Amino acid sequence: MTALALAASAASSPSGAAAEIVRPVADTFVVETKPSTKMGTKTVLKLDAKPITRSYLRFSVPSSASIAGATLRVYSPSASATGFSVHPVADTTWTEAAVSYSNAPAFGAPIASSGPLPAAGWTSVDVSALVSGPGPVSLALTTSTRTAFDLHSREAGVTAPQLEVATETPTDLEPPSVPGGLSGAATGSTRVQLSWNASTDDVGVAGYDVFRDGQLVGTVGGGVLAFTDTGLEPDHTYAYGVEAFDDAGRRSSRAGPVSVTTQQASSDPVVVAVGDVACDPLDTAFNGGLGTDLRCRHAATSDLALSLDPTDVLALGDLQYACGGYDAFLQSYEPSWGRLKAITHPVPGNHEYGTTTQFPKGTGCSPVADAAGYYAYFGPAAGNPAQGWYSFDLGEWHVVALNSNCGKVGGCSLSSPQGVWLQSDLAASDAACTLAFMHHPRFSSGPHGNIASLDKFWQALYAEGAEIALGGHDHLYERFARLNPLQQPDAAGLRSFVVGTGGKQQYLAPTAQPGSEVRIDDRYGVLELTLSEGSYSWRFMSISDQAPLDAGTDTCH
């Protein structure tokens, strides 16, 4: 929030009450002369008396405290001598993607008016009559003036509308009760899942502290009754306890201890691979990082990956939309897939090289196509920022990370810097099995199709007997048979997977490419690979299915 917004917020809160700022979950405007046009993605809300133009806003009030009052705050980039009126809207289910003038919700008589608007600045209107407690709040704005004017919408960023809810917290006199039903189970060799029953309190439980062997290891909110402890030793027993606390700082006695023994470590690396992951924080489907049913499911795919307890993550590019900005990584990728950052091996996608010119509404975009945010976020794990390619060994396997953004790194021919390095790296490895991963797939049935510029890299991998090639770019899952560089079945060829299912959105695969064996274009999920000595197995796991949607095993040739 800007300094101006903070000052206005403090001034408008009732004395002795706390203020909670709520952002709109939807807003739009409708125009009489455009009865079917939907305006939900605009950065402004428009108002006019002729043609009739009115705006709608919908909020979700989360506070469980007593509501002392509510203030609507909007930013006007220009003056209006008349201002606007605020009306209640009974329908709290409308969406900005669907509303137009012809189907706009009905609204009631005005409950408040703004009065004249300044040349540019914030305007506050008391809407306490509309807000009596937690839950949805829907309202409409109208004007009687024929001089049209704008207000900033939720897509405008820091000047988006606000509902400032003043809350009064009752005096808290009692500590919370002891959390009941504490239990734990090992979900891998380095991970333990804990759960417990809710505590009670005379005002409300603010949160829970989790202790491992007497030391605080995590804190969760009052509505969360589970915790995943990570980074543990295999085949080791830990003692866990949980304490509840309230806003007054009073604490329950500690529940537990409960002993949990982690599983024995597997000798084979278990790899999770996926690309095309985290939405831009300003994406209309971002929804606080949780996404919607159809888009921005990066939090859910990261939860799935954590549950698989992998030893390593191969991140297949386009990890942070829209442009790989550093601030976007911190706001979107970090709270989700960032939980696996310590074991992640990334490659850059084309969106990591996005610029302010390409994505003027992207968060933290670089003015030049240098993937600066990506390299700043991942640090040394991403390799040399001028290259983006590197290799390492996992168990008995040699793994090659390639930068498939050919135009950014001197091309993808065998005489290019990366091509020369690749041939030398493969020749120097004595591993029996080799895996290569990159953002762009050589073969794909998705809308981007086959990426012919990677043909020379495929030839080099084929010549050295590589087993697996992984890519993303097309937002679907696809498995190919073993193919040679001519896309012909070949027992000595590479088996390739397209795994662009990390959460951003989904693409269709209408026509199968030669060699395509499995295509799944309606699920978000991850590919799990177990890399054994002389063989490998795979499972495609989705966020919405308990059983693998594709699975198999093969040997190295």
Coordinates of C-alpha atoms in Angstrom, one line a residue, residues 445 477-482 495-497 512-519 538 550:
S445 CA 1.5 -33.1 -30.4
Y477 CA 1.4 -34.4 -20.7
E478 CA 2.7 -36.6 -23.5
R479 CA 4.8 -39.7 -23.7
F480 CA 6.6 -40.8 -26.8
A481 CA 8.1 -44.2 -27.8
R482 CA 11.8 -44.5 -28.3
R495 CA 12.0 -41.8 -25.0
S496 CA 10.7 -38.3 -24.6
F497 CA 8.1 -36.8 -22.3
A512 CA -1.0 -37.1 -32.4
Q513 CA 2.5 -36.8 -33.7
P514 CA 4.2 -40.0 -35.0
G515 CA 5.5 -42.0 -32.0
S516 CA 3.1 -40.5 -29.5
E517 CA 1.9 -43.2 -27.1
V518 CA 0.0 -41.3 -24.4
R519 CA -1.5 -37.8 -24.3
W538 CA 7.8 -43.4 -14.6
D550 CA 0.4 -43.2 -17.0

